[in-house]
Amino acid sequence: MPRLAVSVLLFSFVVVGRVEAGDTGFIDLFNGHNLDGWTQRNGTATYRVEGDTIVGKTSEGSPNSFLCTDKLYGDFELKFEVKLDSALNS
């Protein structure tokens, strides 16, 4: 199983995610420093911050893992960048 398969899901939800915040424009969901406001759910994948990037690593034999915000959001635009392991197969 590729080491960063979980990153696809992770980056689908976060990395440079933004939510509209009234007249202030957009706010970052990820503060660029730590995982405050985020919770790992299901599975045993690990998540850490390297520089200003969230990095996820799969755990062999683990079911799908997700990094989720602690708050619920709606009516938003999501923008993100993704880097994948070249061995990714899904």
PDB file of C-alpha atoms in Angstrom:
ATOM      1  CA  MET A   1       0.000   0.000   0.000  1.00  0.00           C
ATOM      2  CA  PRO A   2       1.489   3.368  -0.922  1.00  0.00           C
ATOM      3  CA  ARG A   3       2.736   5.390   2.003  1.00  0.00           C
ATOM      4  CA  LEU A   4       0.817   8.530   1.163  1.00  0.00           C
ATOM      5  CA  ALA A   5      -2.468   7.118  -0.126  1.00  0.00           C
ATOM      6  CA  VAL A   6      -4.255   8.869   2.701  1.00  0.00           C
ATOM      7  CA  SER A   7      -2.909  12.206   1.484  1.00  0.00           C
ATOM      8  CA  VAL A   8      -5.457  12.232  -1.311  1.00  0.00           C
ATOM      9  CA  LEU A   9      -8.279  12.304   1.209  1.00  0.00           C
ATOM     10  CA  LEU A  10      -6.417  14.650   3.491  1.00  0.00           C
ATOM     11  CA  PHE A  11      -5.721  17.198   0.830  1.00  0.00           C
ATOM     12  CA  SER A  12      -9.245  16.896  -0.480  1.00  0.00           C
ATOM     13  CA  PHE A  13     -10.366  18.376   2.804  1.00  0.00           C
ATOM     14  CA  VAL A  14      -7.683  20.782   3.900  1.00  0.00           C
ATOM     15  CA  VAL A  15      -4.286  21.920   2.928  1.00  0.00           C
ATOM     16  CA  VAL A  16      -5.087  25.373   1.624  1.00  0.00           C
ATOM     17  CA  GLY A  17      -8.789  25.139   2.339  1.00  0.00           C
ATOM     18  CA  ARG A  18     -10.609  28.413   2.859  1.00  0.00           C
ATOM     19  CA  VAL A  19     -14.041  29.362   4.122  1.00  0.00           C
ATOM     20  CA  GLU A  20     -15.823  32.646   3.450  1.00  0.00           C
ATOM     21  CA  ALA A  21     -15.930  34.856   6.539  1.00  0.00           C
ATOM     22  CA  GLY A  22     -18.313  37.754   6.014  1.00  0.00           C
ATOM     23  CA  ASP A  23     -16.696  40.951   4.767  1.00  0.00           C
ATOM     24  CA  THR A  24     -13.181  39.791   5.731  1.00  0.00           C
ATOM     25  CA  GLY A  25     -12.956  37.620   2.624  1.00  0.00           C
ATOM     26  CA  PHE A  26     -11.558  34.167   3.227  1.00  0.00           C
ATOM     27  CA  ILE A  27     -10.032  32.449   6.247  1.00  0.00           C
ATOM     28  CA  ASP A  28      -7.578  29.558   6.290  1.00  0.00           C
ATOM     29  CA  LEU A  29      -8.785  26.310   7.806  1.00  0.00           C
ATOM     30  CA  PHE A  30      -5.178  25.244   8.424  1.00  0.00           C
ATOM     31  CA  ASN A  31      -3.048  27.679  10.441  1.00  0.00           C
ATOM     32  CA  GLY A  32       0.206  26.514   8.836  1.00  0.00           C
ATOM     33  CA  HIS A  33       1.805  25.614  12.185  1.00  0.00           C
ATOM     34  CA  ASN A  34      -0.003  22.741  13.907  1.00  0.00           C
ATOM     35  CA  LEU A  35      -3.127  20.593  13.743  1.00  0.00           C
ATOM     36  CA  ASP A  36      -5.179  22.602  16.245  1.00  0.00           C
ATOM     37  CA  GLY A  37      -8.819  22.357  15.191  1.00  0.00           C
ATOM     38  CA  TRP A  38      -8.339  19.012  13.427  1.00  0.00           C
ATOM     39  CA  THR A  39      -9.026  15.420  14.520  1.00  0.00           C
ATOM     40  CA  GLN A  40      -7.857  12.143  12.950  1.00  0.00           C
ATOM     41  CA  ARG A  41     -10.803   9.759  12.534  1.00  0.00           C
ATOM     42  CA  ASN A  42     -10.937   6.052  11.729  1.00  0.00           C
ATOM     43  CA  GLY A  43      -7.871   3.988  10.880  1.00  0.00           C
ATOM     44  CA  THR A  44      -4.370   4.484  12.201  1.00  0.00           C
ATOM     45  CA  ALA A  45      -2.769   6.809   9.633  1.00  0.00           C
ATOM     46  CA  THR A  46      -0.659   9.566  11.116  1.00  0.00           C
ATOM     47  CA  TYR A  47      -0.671  13.267  10.283  1.00  0.00           C
ATOM     48  CA  ARG A  48       1.987  15.861  11.065  1.00  0.00           C
ATOM     49  CA  VAL A  49       2.999  19.348   9.996  1.00  0.00           C
ATOM     50  CA  GLU A  50       6.244  19.786   8.047  1.00  0.00           C
ATOM     51  CA  GLY A  51       6.989  23.429   7.399  1.00  0.00           C
ATOM     52  CA  ASP A  52       3.606  24.832   6.418  1.00  0.00           C
ATOM     53  CA  THR A  53       2.270  21.559   4.971  1.00  0.00           C
ATOM     54  CA  ILE A  54       0.151  18.760   6.424  1.00  0.00           C
ATOM     55  CA  VAL A  55       1.695  15.360   5.682  1.00  0.00           C
ATOM     56  CA  GLY A  56      -0.274  12.129   6.031  1.00  0.00           C
ATOM     57  CA  LYS A  57       1.213   8.638   6.192  1.00  0.00           C
ATOM     58  CA  THR A  58      -0.783   5.450   5.767  1.00  0.00           C
ATOM     59  CA  SER A  59      -0.483   2.526   8.120  1.00  0.00           C
ATOM     60  CA  GLU A  60      -0.392  -0.907   6.491  1.00  0.00           C
ATOM     61  CA  GLY A  61      -3.517  -2.935   7.205  1.00  0.00           C
ATOM     62  CA  SER A  62      -5.422   0.091   8.484  1.00  0.00           C
ATOM     63  CA  PRO A  63      -8.843   1.049   7.151  1.00  0.00           C
ATOM     64  CA  ASN A  64      -9.225   4.479   5.526  1.00  0.00           C
ATOM     65  CA  SER A  65      -8.230   7.345   7.798  1.00  0.00           C
ATOM     66  CA  PHE A  66      -9.455  10.924   7.649  1.00  0.00           C
ATOM     67  CA  LEU A  67      -8.230  14.239   9.019  1.00  0.00           C
ATOM     68  CA  CYS A  68     -11.368  16.248   9.812  1.00  0.00           C
ATOM     69  CA  THR A  69     -12.045  19.753  11.050  1.00  0.00           C
ATOM     70  CA  ASP A  70     -13.536  20.006  14.526  1.00  0.00           C
ATOM     71  CA  LYS A  71     -16.117  22.479  13.190  1.00  0.00           C
ATOM     72  CA  LEU A  72     -18.765  22.034  10.504  1.00  0.00           C
ATOM     73  CA  TYR A  73     -18.672  24.390   7.520  1.00  0.00           C
ATOM     74  CA  GLY A  74     -21.060  25.135   4.678  1.00  0.00           C
ATOM     75  CA  ASP A  75     -21.285  27.373   1.613  1.00  0.00           C
ATOM     76  CA  PHE A  76     -17.552  27.425   0.969  1.00  0.00           C
ATOM     77  CA  GLU A  77     -14.932  27.358  -1.766  1.00  0.00           C
ATOM     78  CA  LEU A  78     -12.128  24.838  -1.312  1.00  0.00           C
ATOM     79  CA  LYS A  79      -8.703  25.501  -2.814  1.00  0.00           C
ATOM     80  CA  PHE A  80      -5.746  23.188  -2.259  1.00  0.00           C
ATOM     81  CA  GLU A  81      -2.517  21.792  -3.685  1.00  0.00           C
ATOM     82  CA  VAL A  82      -1.704  18.084  -3.678  1.00  0.00           C
ATOM     83  CA  LYS A  83       1.590  16.218  -3.823  1.00  0.00           C
ATOM     84  CA  LEU A  84       1.335  12.432  -4.156  1.00  0.00           C
ATOM     85  CA  ASP A  85       3.738   9.551  -3.747  1.00  0.00           C
ATOM     86  CA  SER A  86       4.720   8.253  -7.206  1.00  0.00           C
ATOM     87  CA  ALA A  87       3.711   4.732  -6.115  1.00  0.00           C
ATOM     88  CA  LEU A  88       0.110   5.799  -5.429  1.00  0.00           C
ATOM     89  CA  ASN A  89      -2.316   3.354  -7.016  1.00  0.00           C
ATOM     90  CA  SER A  90      -5.739   4.675  -6.076  1.00  0.00           C
TER      91      SER A  90
END
